[in-house]
Amino acid sequence: MADKEISKAVIARLPRYYRHLGELMEDGVERISSNELSLRMKVTASQIRQDLNNFGGFGQQGYGYNVKYLYTEIAKILGIDRQHNLVIIGAGNLGQAIANYANFEKRGFLIKGMFDINPRLIGLVVRGIEIRSVDDLEQFVIDNNVQIAALTIPKTKAPEIADRLVRAGIKAIWNFAHTDLTVPDDVVVENVHLSESLMRLSYRVCNMQDQESDKYRQTAKNS
Amino acid sequence: MADKEISKAVIARLPRYYRHLGELMEDGVERISSNELSLRMKVTASQIRQDLNNFGGFGQQGYGYNVKYLYTEIAKILGIDRQHNLVIIGAGNLGQAIANYANFEKRGFLIKGMFDINPRLIGLVVRGIEIRSVDDLEQFVIDNNVQIAALTIPKTKAPEIADRLVRAGIKAIWNFAHTDLTVPDDVVVENVHLSESLMRLSYRVCNMQDQESDKYRQTAKNS
DNA sequence: CACCATTATAACTGGGTGATAAAATAATGT
DNA sequence: ACATTATTTTATCACCCAGTTATAATGGTG
């Protein structure tokens, strides 16, 4: 498993490969060539081969790629073969939406706890997870070996909570708050700015005429 | 307003410029140079200048950029100075989270209706918006001049609903379902695949050692 | 009139695509 | 059943283009 410089562009595409391979497995497909996959995913076969080659030869000439093997290998690369403990901070609709999305647990993301400042929410149980007071946040993170925190709170509170998480030793923040976070460089921040996504959509709607494309197409880009 | 070929990379950055300019306005800042903005946003001044130049000279030599002017110009480019009617399909937590996010309305995104198949939810009112049966979807889209549909439903139902939206004349789909959608090329699809975002985060956590960075940094990339 | 900051231009870097070579499988004939 | 040929498909290389960063030229500011 050569640990040398995989480009961000490649990593960004891996989850989509993973999803399609999962669907192929469900359909009982055992092997697939880069060409078939290319047709299905609407990307060039060249790119598929080059992407996968970054991690060493998963394919075999004259045969193609073994679906199941490739699926588990990508899981390893993405680190979703291990368990990640996470907490959700902000038990509003968005926080609960994440808590309710069962599939995360299948991918090894285990929701250990939820937190909020609203006294009305504290004590409630969502999917078997009790909503706690943010006062207990740091101790909980330490006690439960929590690596990832999903931040689904207003932007005004986000920087302070982020600082507290960092001090408690968090490894990564999944940031849904509409603000940039400043953290030490050994802490990962993955932003999900929905309003920015909607603005990009708005631009594309307003500038439809000059949209590069080729009649019926599948959606590939962006998160 | 030169309508010639703005790259996707530039458009993807505009919302972030917009957000920072909004904050500067709130702080009463009237003008700013590319260098100051570069420090604040942690991107190169070169990039800021080149990005903004795509749309014609917003700045002035020896002075910098007028914050308010730039703010409104970016709004025009993104099309968020106009009103967009939208519907939310899927009134679960995620759908409600979007409905409850008030700021969208400030940006001209007006939620006209919500839809679900669950009879228990139909008839309920969220933020003054009644949840309707998806049976009435097409007619509602036509009657209310709806341009954008947010799809917060399971992936199994998504393709069918997308087809129906397309036939009803929708302009854009904001897709939260974990699947690719196939649509005619005059329909915009903006994907928000949360599970893929979380997998990218997972990769970065597991490969922390070789993370390009420069001690305390702000988060810039990705949606 | 010196300074400052933009604009315009140029150099560079890296991702994406297509082409070629190598390797393994499948098919064919003896 | 085995050897040989044809086909398939990956792996690798080279090129092109877009995006990013750096530099030179221009024009206001104070």
Short mmCIF file of C-alpha atoms (C1' of nucleotides) in Angstrom, two decimals:
data_model
loop_
_atom_site.label_atom_id
_atom_site.label_comp_id
_atom_site.label_asym_id
_atom_site.label_seq_id
_atom_site.Cartn_x
_atom_site.Cartn_y
_atom_site.Cartn_z
CA MET A 1 0.00 0.00 0.00
CA ALA A 2 2.22 2.75 -1.33
CA ASP A 3 1.78 5.78 0.90
CA LYS A 4 2.98 8.36 -1.56
CA GLU A 5 1.06 11.49 -2.45
CA ILE A 6 -2.40 10.74 -3.68
CA SER A 7 -3.93 13.84 -5.21
CA LYS A 8 -7.04 15.34 -3.71
CA ALA A 9 -8.89 14.99 -6.99
CA VAL A 10 -8.46 11.23 -6.85
CA ILE A 11 -9.59 10.94 -3.24
CA ALA A 12 -12.64 13.04 -3.99
CA ARG A 13 -13.66 10.52 -6.64
CA LEU A 14 -13.12 7.37 -4.58
CA PRO A 15 -16.42 7.51 -2.66
CA ARG A 16 -18.31 7.56 -5.93
CA TYR A 17 -16.41 4.53 -7.20
CA TYR A 18 -17.19 2.90 -3.90
CA ARG A 19 -20.89 3.58 -4.21
CA HIS A 20 -21.10 2.19 -7.73
CA LEU A 21 -19.10 -0.88 -6.80
CA GLY A 22 -21.47 -1.47 -3.91
CA GLU A 23 -24.42 -1.33 -6.28
CA LEU A 24 -22.69 -3.72 -8.66
CA MET A 25 -22.11 -6.15 -5.81
CA GLU A 26 -25.78 -5.99 -4.90
CA ASP A 27 -26.58 -6.86 -8.49
CA GLY A 28 -24.32 -9.89 -8.25
CA VAL A 29 -21.69 -8.58 -10.68
CA GLU A 30 -18.35 -10.21 -9.96
CA ARG A 31 -16.01 -8.51 -12.37
CA ILE A 32 -16.01 -5.33 -14.39
CA SER A 33 -13.69 -3.69 -16.89
CA SER A 34 -12.74 -0.05 -16.80
CA ASN A 35 -14.72 0.36 -20.01
CA GLU A 36 -17.96 -0.99 -18.60
CA LEU A 37 -17.50 1.08 -15.46
CA SER A 38 -16.76 4.08 -17.62
CA LEU A 39 -20.10 3.70 -19.39
CA ARG A 40 -21.95 3.33 -16.12
CA MET A 41 -20.29 6.23 -14.34
CA LYS A 42 -19.92 8.58 -17.28
CA VAL A 43 -16.22 9.20 -16.80
CA THR A 44 -13.40 8.17 -19.11
CA ALA A 45 -11.99 4.67 -18.76
CA SER A 46 -8.53 6.25 -18.76
CA GLN A 47 -9.33 8.16 -15.63
CA ILE A 48 -10.64 5.09 -13.84
CA ARG A 49 -7.50 3.11 -14.62
CA GLN A 50 -5.21 5.95 -13.65
CA ASP A 51 -7.11 6.62 -10.43
CA LEU A 52 -7.01 3.01 -9.32
CA ASN A 53 -3.39 2.63 -10.26
CA ASN A 54 -2.45 5.16 -7.64
CA PHE A 55 -2.96 2.42 -5.12
CA GLY A 56 -1.28 -0.42 -6.97
CA GLY A 57 -2.58 -2.91 -9.50
CA PHE A 58 -6.07 -3.87 -8.50
CA GLY A 59 -6.94 -5.02 -11.99
CA GLN A 60 -5.79 -7.86 -14.15
CA GLN A 61 -5.19 -7.72 -17.87
CA GLY A 62 -7.70 -9.54 -19.99
CA TYR A 63 -9.98 -9.84 -16.98
CA GLY A 64 -10.77 -6.44 -15.54
CA TYR A 65 -11.35 -5.62 -11.89
CA ASN A 66 -12.79 -7.93 -9.29
CA VAL A 67 -15.73 -5.97 -7.91
CA LYS A 68 -15.68 -7.30 -4.37
CA TYR A 69 -11.92 -7.03 -4.00
CA LEU A 70 -11.86 -3.49 -5.35
CA TYR A 71 -14.74 -2.55 -3.06
CA THR A 72 -12.96 -3.71 0.06
CA GLU A 73 -9.67 -2.17 -1.03
CA ILE A 74 -11.25 1.24 -1.54
CA ALA A 75 -12.85 0.89 1.88
CA LYS A 76 -9.38 0.33 3.33
CA ILE A 77 -7.95 3.34 1.53
CA LEU A 78 -10.76 5.57 2.75
CA GLY A 79 -10.38 4.19 6.24
CA ILE A 80 -14.01 3.12 6.47
CA ASP A 81 -13.04 -0.42 7.36
CA ARG A 82 -12.25 0.80 10.86
CA GLN A 83 -14.55 2.25 13.46
CA HIS A 84 -14.76 5.98 13.98
CA ASN A 85 -16.45 7.37 17.06
CA LEU A 86 -18.31 10.59 16.51
CA VAL A 87 -20.46 13.11 18.31
CA ILE A 88 -23.02 15.52 16.95
CA ILE A 89 -23.07 19.00 18.38
CA GLY A 90 -26.35 20.73 17.74
CA ALA A 91 -29.44 18.55 18.06
CA GLY A 92 -31.64 20.55 15.70
CA ASN A 93 -33.13 19.15 12.53
CA LEU A 94 -29.81 18.86 10.78
CA GLY A 95 -28.14 17.13 13.71
CA GLN A 96 -31.03 14.73 14.01
CA ALA A 97 -31.03 14.10 10.29
CA ILE A 98 -27.44 12.94 10.57
CA ALA A 99 -28.18 10.88 13.66
CA ASN A 100 -31.03 9.17 11.85
CA TYR A 101 -29.05 8.26 8.81
CA ALA A 102 -28.46 4.64 9.62
CA ASN A 103 -26.01 3.92 6.82
CA PHE A 104 -23.24 5.85 8.54
CA GLU A 105 -23.03 3.09 11.09
CA LYS A 106 -22.64 0.49 8.37
CA ARG A 107 -19.58 2.43 7.22
CA GLY A 108 -18.04 2.34 10.65
CA PHE A 109 -19.14 5.73 11.90
CA LEU A 110 -20.56 5.20 15.36
CA ILE A 111 -22.52 8.04 16.90
CA LYS A 112 -21.50 8.10 20.53
CA GLY A 113 -23.38 11.16 21.68
CA MET A 114 -25.36 14.28 20.84
CA PHE A 115 -25.07 17.68 22.46
CA ASP A 116 -27.08 20.88 22.62
CA ILE A 117 -27.43 24.02 24.68
CA ASN A 118 -31.22 24.07 24.55
CA PRO A 119 -32.49 22.75 27.93
CA ARG A 120 -35.66 21.51 26.26
CA LEU A 121 -33.70 19.09 24.10
CA ILE A 122 -31.29 17.90 26.76
CA GLY A 123 -32.35 14.52 28.07
CA LEU A 124 -34.29 13.55 24.95
CA VAL A 125 -33.27 10.36 23.19
CA VAL A 126 -32.80 10.15 19.42
CA ARG A 127 -32.19 6.72 17.96
CA GLY A 128 -31.05 5.50 21.33
CA ILE A 129 -28.69 8.43 21.77
CA GLU A 130 -29.26 10.77 24.66
CA ILE A 131 -28.92 14.49 24.06
CA ARG A 132 -26.48 15.94 26.57
CA SER A 133 -25.52 19.41 27.68
CA VAL A 134 -22.55 20.92 25.89
CA ASP A 135 -21.09 21.57 29.34
CA ASP A 136 -20.12 17.91 29.41
CA LEU A 137 -18.61 17.96 25.94
CA GLU A 138 -14.87 17.86 26.66
CA GLN A 139 -15.08 15.11 29.26
CA PHE A 140 -17.29 13.00 27.01
CA VAL A 141 -14.93 13.34 24.07
CA ILE A 142 -12.02 12.20 26.19
CA ASP A 143 -13.86 9.38 27.95
CA ASN A 144 -15.33 7.91 24.76
CA ASN A 145 -12.33 8.24 22.50
CA VAL A 146 -14.26 10.44 20.08
CA GLN A 147 -12.36 11.28 16.90
CA ILE A 148 -14.92 13.16 14.81
CA ALA A 149 -17.37 15.92 15.72
CA ALA A 150 -20.20 17.01 13.46
CA LEU A 151 -20.92 20.69 14.03
CA THR A 152 -24.55 21.49 13.25
CA ILE A 153 -24.84 24.71 15.18
CA PRO A 154 -25.19 28.41 14.28
CA LYS A 155 -22.05 30.10 13.04
CA THR A 156 -21.83 32.39 16.05
CA LYS A 157 -21.19 29.46 18.39
CA ALA A 158 -19.06 27.39 16.04
CA PRO A 159 -15.56 28.86 16.60
CA GLU A 160 -15.81 28.56 20.38
CA ILE A 161 -17.03 24.97 20.25
CA ALA A 162 -14.34 24.14 17.71
CA ASP A 163 -11.66 25.45 20.09
CA ARG A 164 -13.05 23.36 22.90
CA LEU A 165 -13.11 20.27 20.72
CA VAL A 166 -9.53 20.84 19.67
CA ARG A 167 -8.42 21.18 23.28
CA ALA A 168 -10.24 17.94 24.08
CA GLY A 169 -8.17 16.22 21.42
CA ILE A 170 -10.63 15.87 18.56
CA LYS A 171 -9.14 14.59 15.29
CA ALA A 172 -11.64 15.99 12.81
CA ILE A 173 -14.54 18.40 12.53
CA TRP A 174 -17.36 17.92 10.05
CA ASN A 175 -18.41 21.52 9.82
CA PHE A 176 -21.94 22.45 8.79
CA ALA A 177 -21.77 25.94 10.33
CA HIS A 178 -21.59 28.78 7.84
CA THR A 179 -18.17 29.94 8.79
CA ASP A 180 -14.52 29.04 8.41
CA LEU A 181 -12.86 27.43 11.38
CA THR A 182 -9.29 28.04 12.46
CA VAL A 183 -7.67 24.93 13.87
CA PRO A 184 -4.17 23.47 14.33
CA ASP A 185 -2.95 21.68 11.26
CA ASP A 186 -3.23 18.23 12.78
CA VAL A 187 -6.99 18.64 12.97
CA VAL A 188 -9.00 17.93 9.84
CA VAL A 189 -11.90 20.17 8.89
CA GLU A 190 -14.35 19.03 6.25
CA ASN A 191 -16.79 21.77 5.37
CA VAL A 192 -20.34 21.26 4.19
CA HIS A 193 -21.62 24.72 3.39
CA LEU A 194 -25.13 24.17 2.11
CA SER A 195 -25.76 27.82 1.35
CA GLU A 196 -22.69 27.94 -0.88
CA SER A 197 -23.88 24.84 -2.68
CA LEU A 198 -27.22 26.51 -3.28
CA MET A 199 -25.53 29.63 -4.64
CA ARG A 200 -23.55 27.57 -7.12
CA LEU A 201 -26.79 25.98 -8.19
CA SER A 202 -28.30 29.43 -8.59
CA TYR A 203 -25.44 30.52 -10.83
CA ARG A 204 -25.81 27.49 -13.03
CA VAL A 205 -29.57 27.99 -13.35
CA CYS A 206 -29.07 31.61 -14.35
CA ASN A 207 -26.34 30.75 -16.86
CA MET A 208 -27.89 27.68 -18.39
CA GLN A 209 -27.25 28.62 -22.02
CA ASP A 210 -23.51 28.09 -21.79
CA GLN A 211 -23.50 24.83 -19.88
CA GLU A 212 -20.96 22.36 -21.21
CA SER A 213 -22.67 19.03 -21.66
CA ASP A 214 -23.75 16.25 -23.97
CA LYS A 215 -27.49 15.66 -23.91
CA TYR A 216 -28.71 13.20 -21.30
CA ARG A 217 -25.94 12.91 -18.78
CA GLN A 218 -25.45 11.61 -15.31
CA THR A 219 -24.37 13.79 -12.48
CA ALA A 220 -20.84 13.22 -11.46
CA LYS A 221 -19.14 16.25 -9.97
CA ASN A 222 -19.14 17.81 -6.56
CA SER A 223 -20.08 16.79 -3.09
CA MET B 1 -21.16 41.99 -17.55
CA ALA B 2 -19.07 39.93 -19.95
CA ASP B 3 -20.85 36.59 -20.44
CA LYS B 4 -17.85 34.63 -21.58
CA GLU B 5 -16.72 31.34 -20.07
CA ILE B 6 -16.18 31.62 -16.37
CA SER B 7 -14.47 28.50 -15.07
CA LYS B 8 -16.20 26.29 -12.54
CA ALA B 9 -13.36 26.71 -10.10
CA VAL B 10 -13.95 30.45 -9.98
CA ILE B 11 -17.69 30.10 -9.49
CA ALA B 12 -17.12 27.61 -6.70
CA ARG B 13 -15.09 30.24 -4.85
CA LEU B 14 -17.49 33.13 -5.29
CA PRO B 15 -19.87 32.17 -2.46
CA ARG B 16 -16.97 32.23 -0.05
CA TYR B 17 -15.90 35.68 -1.21
CA TYR B 18 -19.50 36.70 -0.83
CA ARG B 19 -19.68 35.45 2.73
CA HIS B 20 -16.49 37.24 3.77
CA LEU B 21 -17.55 40.46 2.09
CA GLY B 22 -20.84 40.26 3.95
CA GLU B 23 -18.98 39.93 7.24
CA LEU B 24 -16.73 42.86 6.34
CA MET B 25 -19.80 44.95 5.60
CA GLU B 26 -21.26 44.08 8.99
CA ASP B 27 -18.00 45.24 10.52
CA GLY B 28 -18.33 48.54 8.70
CA VAL B 29 -15.34 48.01 6.43
CA GLU B 30 -15.76 50.08 3.27
CA ARG B 31 -12.75 49.10 1.20
CA ILE B 32 -10.28 46.26 1.09
CA SER B 33 -7.24 45.35 -0.95
CA SER B 34 -6.61 41.93 -2.43
CA ASN B 35 -3.74 41.59 0.02
CA GLU B 36 -5.83 42.22 3.10
CA LEU B 37 -8.53 39.88 1.83
CA SER B 38 -5.86 37.31 1.08
CA LEU B 39 -4.73 37.38 4.71
CA ARG B 40 -8.27 37.04 5.96
CA MET B 41 -9.31 34.25 3.62
CA LYS B 42 -6.02 32.37 3.46
CA VAL B 43 -5.81 32.29 -0.31
CA THR B 44 -3.24 34.01 -2.50
CA ALA B 45 -3.85 37.62 -3.44
CA SER B 46 -3.06 36.64 -7.00
CA GLN B 47 -5.99 34.32 -7.09
CA ILE B 48 -8.38 36.89 -5.68
CA ARG B 49 -7.36 39.43 -8.29
CA GLN B 50 -7.58 37.01 -11.16
CA ASP B 51 -10.92 35.64 -9.99
CA LEU B 52 -12.51 39.04 -9.73
CA ASN B 53 -11.07 40.19 -13.02
CA ASN B 54 -13.11 37.53 -14.78
CA PHE B 55 -16.08 39.80 -14.35
CA GLY B 56 -14.43 43.08 -15.25
CA GLY B 57 -12.67 45.71 -13.21
CA PHE B 58 -14.31 45.82 -9.82
CA GLY B 59 -11.22 47.26 -8.21
CA GLN B 60 -9.31 50.47 -8.57
CA GLN B 61 -5.57 50.91 -8.58
CA GLY B 62 -4.14 52.45 -5.47
CA TYR B 63 -7.47 52.00 -3.68
CA GLY B 64 -8.55 48.39 -3.61
CA TYR B 65 -12.06 47.04 -3.85
CA ASN B 66 -15.21 48.71 -2.58
CA VAL B 67 -16.70 46.12 -0.26
CA LYS B 68 -20.36 46.98 -0.75
CA TYR B 69 -20.08 47.29 -4.51
CA LEU B 70 -18.22 44.02 -4.83
CA TYR B 71 -20.77 42.33 -2.58
CA THR B 72 -23.72 43.35 -4.71
CA GLU B 73 -21.89 42.54 -7.94
CA ILE B 74 -21.12 39.00 -6.78
CA ALA B 75 -24.77 38.61 -5.80
CA LYS B 76 -25.74 39.56 -9.35
CA ILE B 77 -23.28 37.11 -10.85
CA LEU B 78 -24.55 34.29 -8.66
CA GLY B 79 -28.12 35.22 -9.45
CA ILE B 80 -29.08 35.61 -5.81
CA ASP B 81 -30.39 39.09 -6.40
CA ARG B 82 -33.48 37.54 -7.97
CA GLN B 83 -36.15 35.36 -6.44
CA HIS B 84 -36.04 31.60 -6.87
CA ASN B 85 -39.09 29.50 -5.99
CA LEU B 86 -38.28 26.13 -4.56
CA VAL B 87 -39.95 23.05 -3.16
CA ILE B 88 -38.61 20.44 -0.77
CA ILE B 89 -39.43 16.84 -1.48
CA GLY B 90 -39.03 14.68 1.57
CA ALA B 91 -40.20 16.23 4.84
CA GLY B 92 -37.92 14.24 7.10
CA ASN B 93 -35.30 15.79 9.34
CA LEU B 94 -33.12 16.91 6.48
CA GLY B 95 -36.01 18.45 4.56
CA GLN B 96 -37.17 20.24 7.67
CA ALA B 97 -33.65 21.40 8.45
CA ILE B 98 -33.55 23.10 5.08
CA ALA B 99 -37.03 24.54 5.52
CA ASN B 100 -36.02 25.97 8.87
CA TYR B 101 -32.90 27.64 7.64
CA ALA B 102 -34.18 31.18 7.43
CA ASN B 103 -31.19 32.67 5.67
CA PHE B 104 -32.10 31.02 2.39
CA GLU B 105 -35.01 33.40 2.13
CA LYS B 106 -32.75 36.38 2.60
CA ARG B 107 -30.81 35.18 -0.43
CA GLY B 108 -33.94 35.07 -2.56
CA PHE B 109 -34.75 31.38 -2.19
CA LEU B 110 -38.45 31.17 -1.39
CA ILE B 111 -39.77 27.83 -0.17
CA LYS B 112 -43.13 27.44 -1.83
CA GLY B 113 -44.03 23.96 -0.65
CA MET B 114 -42.99 20.69 0.98
CA PHE B 115 -43.94 17.19 -0.11
CA ASP B 116 -43.86 13.70 1.36
CA ILE B 117 -45.41 10.29 0.86
CA ASN B 118 -45.87 9.61 4.57
CA PRO B 119 -49.57 10.19 5.37
CA ARG B 120 -48.66 11.09 8.93
CA LEU B 121 -46.66 14.08 7.78
CA ILE B 122 -49.08 15.28 5.11
CA GLY B 123 -51.08 18.20 6.40
CA LEU B 124 -48.53 19.27 8.99
CA VAL B 125 -47.20 22.80 8.80
CA VAL B 126 -43.49 23.63 9.06
CA ARG B 127 -42.55 27.30 9.23
CA GLY B 128 -45.87 28.20 7.67
CA ILE B 129 -45.41 25.69 4.87
CA GLU B 130 -47.93 22.89 4.56
CA ILE B 131 -46.64 19.41 3.79
CA ARG B 132 -48.46 18.06 0.75
CA SER B 133 -48.79 14.67 -0.88
CA VAL B 134 -46.32 13.97 -3.66
CA ASP B 135 -49.33 13.10 -5.81
CA ASP B 136 -49.88 16.82 -6.23
CA LEU B 137 -46.25 17.54 -7.07
CA GLU B 138 -46.39 18.18 -10.81
CA GLN B 139 -49.41 20.44 -10.69
CA PHE B 140 -47.93 22.43 -7.83
CA VAL B 141 -44.63 22.94 -9.62
CA ILE B 142 -46.44 24.23 -12.69
CA ASP B 143 -48.92 26.42 -10.82
CA ASN B 144 -46.31 28.05 -8.60
CA ASN B 145 -43.56 28.58 -11.13
CA VAL B 146 -41.15 26.45 -9.12
CA GLN B 147 -37.60 26.42 -10.49
CA ILE B 148 -35.68 24.44 -7.91
CA ALA B 149 -36.46 21.19 -6.09
CA ALA B 150 -34.53 19.97 -3.08
CA LEU B 151 -34.56 16.18 -3.01
CA THR B 152 -34.24 14.90 0.55
CA ILE B 153 -35.64 11.41 0.00
CA PRO B 154 -34.18 7.89 -0.02
CA LYS B 155 -32.18 6.95 -3.09
CA THR B 156 -34.69 4.33 -4.19
CA LYS B 157 -37.36 6.96 -4.81
CA ALA B 158 -35.09 9.67 -6.16
CA PRO B 159 -34.83 8.75 -9.87
CA GLU B 160 -38.61 8.47 -10.29
CA ILE B 161 -39.28 11.78 -8.56
CA ALA B 162 -36.52 13.42 -10.59
CA ASP B 163 -38.19 12.25 -13.81
CA ARG B 164 -41.50 13.66 -12.69
CA LEU B 165 -39.91 16.97 -11.78
CA VAL B 166 -38.24 17.17 -15.16
CA ARG B 167 -41.52 16.51 -16.93
CA ALA B 168 -43.14 19.24 -14.84
CA GLY B 169 -40.50 21.64 -16.13
CA ILE B 170 -38.16 22.01 -13.16
CA LYS B 171 -34.97 23.97 -13.82
CA ALA B 172 -32.72 22.53 -11.14
CA ILE B 173 -32.50 19.72 -8.62
CA TRP B 174 -30.61 20.06 -5.35
CA ASN B 175 -29.92 16.40 -4.81
CA PHE B 176 -29.33 15.04 -1.31
CA ALA B 177 -30.21 11.45 -2.26
CA HIS B 178 -27.26 9.05 -2.38
CA THR B 179 -27.47 8.35 -6.07
CA ASP B 180 -26.67 9.90 -9.41
CA LEU B 181 -29.56 11.35 -11.34
CA THR B 182 -29.94 11.22 -15.09
CA VAL B 183 -31.60 14.32 -16.48
CA PRO B 184 -31.73 16.27 -19.76
CA ASP B 185 -28.88 18.68 -20.11
CA ASP B 186 -30.99 21.77 -19.64
CA VAL B 187 -31.70 20.70 -16.07
CA VAL B 188 -29.09 21.51 -13.44
CA VAL B 189 -28.24 18.95 -10.76
CA GLU B 190 -26.25 20.03 -7.74
CA ASN B 191 -25.31 17.06 -5.60
CA VAL B 192 -24.81 17.12 -1.85
CA HIS B 193 -23.64 13.66 -0.97
CA LEU B 194 -23.04 13.77 2.76
CA SER B 195 -21.78 10.22 2.99
CA GLU B 196 -19.11 10.95 0.39
CA SER B 197 -18.08 14.03 2.32
CA LEU B 198 -17.72 11.93 5.45
CA MET B 199 -15.61 9.36 3.60
CA ARG B 200 -13.23 12.07 2.42
CA LEU B 201 -12.96 13.22 5.99
CA SER B 202 -12.23 9.67 7.04
CA TYR B 203 -9.42 9.41 4.50
CA ARG B 204 -7.86 12.63 5.71
CA VAL B 205 -8.04 11.54 9.34
CA CYS B 206 -6.37 8.24 8.52
CA ASN B 207 -3.65 9.91 6.43
CA MET B 208 -2.93 12.85 8.66
CA GLN B 209 0.85 12.56 8.55
CA ASP B 210 1.12 13.67 4.94
CA GLN B 211 -1.30 16.56 5.04
CA GLU B 212 -0.06 19.60 3.16
CA SER B 213 -0.45 22.59 5.40
CA ASP B 214 1.12 25.47 7.22
CA LYS B 215 0.44 25.41 10.92
CA TYR B 216 -2.72 27.20 12.02
CA ARG B 217 -4.78 27.57 8.92
CA GLN B 218 -8.32 28.41 8.00
CA THR B 219 -10.51 26.03 6.11
CA ALA B 220 -11.09 27.03 2.57
CA LYS B 221 -11.76 24.14 0.23
CA ASN B 222 -14.84 22.12 -0.60
CA SER B 223 -18.55 22.52 -0.27
"C1'" DC C 1 5.76 63.02 -7.25
"C1'" DA C 2 6.41 58.84 -4.66
"C1'" DC C 3 3.69 55.12 -3.29
"C1'" DC C 4 0.28 51.77 -3.55
"C1'" DA C 5 -2.73 48.38 -5.53
"C1'" DT C 6 -4.88 46.88 -9.57
"C1'" DT C 7 -4.74 45.06 -14.25
"C1'" DA C 8 -2.63 42.50 -17.72
"C1'" DT C 9 0.60 39.16 -19.01
"C1'" DA C 10 3.59 35.40 -18.53
"C1'" DA C 11 5.47 31.16 -16.38
"C1'" DC C 12 4.50 27.14 -14.07
"C1'" DT C 13 2.21 23.24 -12.11
"C1'" DG C 14 -0.82 19.49 -12.20
"C1'" DG C 15 -4.90 17.04 -13.55
"C1'" DG C 16 -7.20 14.78 -17.41
"C1'" DT C 17 -7.14 12.47 -21.87
"C1'" DG C 18 -5.59 9.60 -25.52
"C1'" DA C 19 -2.18 6.36 -27.33
"C1'" DT C 20 0.97 2.59 -26.94
"C1'" DA C 21 3.08 -1.41 -24.86
"C1'" DA C 22 2.65 -5.36 -21.98
"C1'" DA C 23 0.23 -9.09 -19.99
"C1'" DA C 24 -3.31 -12.31 -19.22
"C1'" DT C 25 -7.39 -14.71 -20.79
"C1'" DA C 26 -10.14 -16.96 -24.22
"C1'" DA C 27 -10.48 -19.33 -28.56
"C1'" DT C 28 -8.91 -22.17 -32.17
"C1'" DG C 29 -6.88 -25.93 -34.49
"C1'" DT C 30 -4.13 -29.99 -34.57
"C1'" DA D 1 -4.81 -32.14 -24.23
"C1'" DC D 2 -1.60 -28.82 -25.72
"C1'" DA D 3 0.36 -25.19 -28.32
"C1'" DT D 4 -0.52 -21.08 -30.75
"C1'" DT D 5 -3.11 -17.10 -32.07
"C1'" DA D 6 -6.37 -13.51 -31.29
"C1'" DT D 7 -8.70 -10.67 -28.12
"C1'" DT D 8 -9.30 -8.20 -24.15
"C1'" DT D 9 -7.86 -5.00 -20.83
"C1'" DT D 10 -4.60 -3.10 -17.72
"C1'" DA D 11 -0.40 -0.28 -16.93
"C1'" DT D 12 2.45 3.31 -18.45
"C1'" DC D 13 3.79 7.18 -21.02
"C1'" DA D 14 3.32 11.57 -23.31
"C1'" DC D 15 0.72 15.44 -24.37
"C1'" DC D 16 -2.53 19.14 -23.77
"C1'" DC D 17 -5.14 22.34 -21.41
"C1'" DA D 18 -6.84 24.70 -17.40
"C1'" DG D 19 -5.89 26.65 -13.03
"C1'" DT D 20 -2.68 28.82 -10.11
"C1'" DT D 21 1.06 31.69 -8.92
"C1'" DA D 22 4.38 35.15 -10.01
"C1'" DT D 23 5.96 39.27 -12.58
"C1'" DA D 24 5.67 43.54 -15.29
"C1'" DA D 25 3.00 47.43 -16.62
"C1'" DT D 26 -0.53 50.91 -15.61
"C1'" DG D 27 -3.07 54.22 -13.33
"C1'" DG D 28 -5.09 56.35 -9.12
"C1'" DT D 29 -4.09 58.16 -4.24
"C1'" DG D 30 -2.49 61.09 -0.91
#
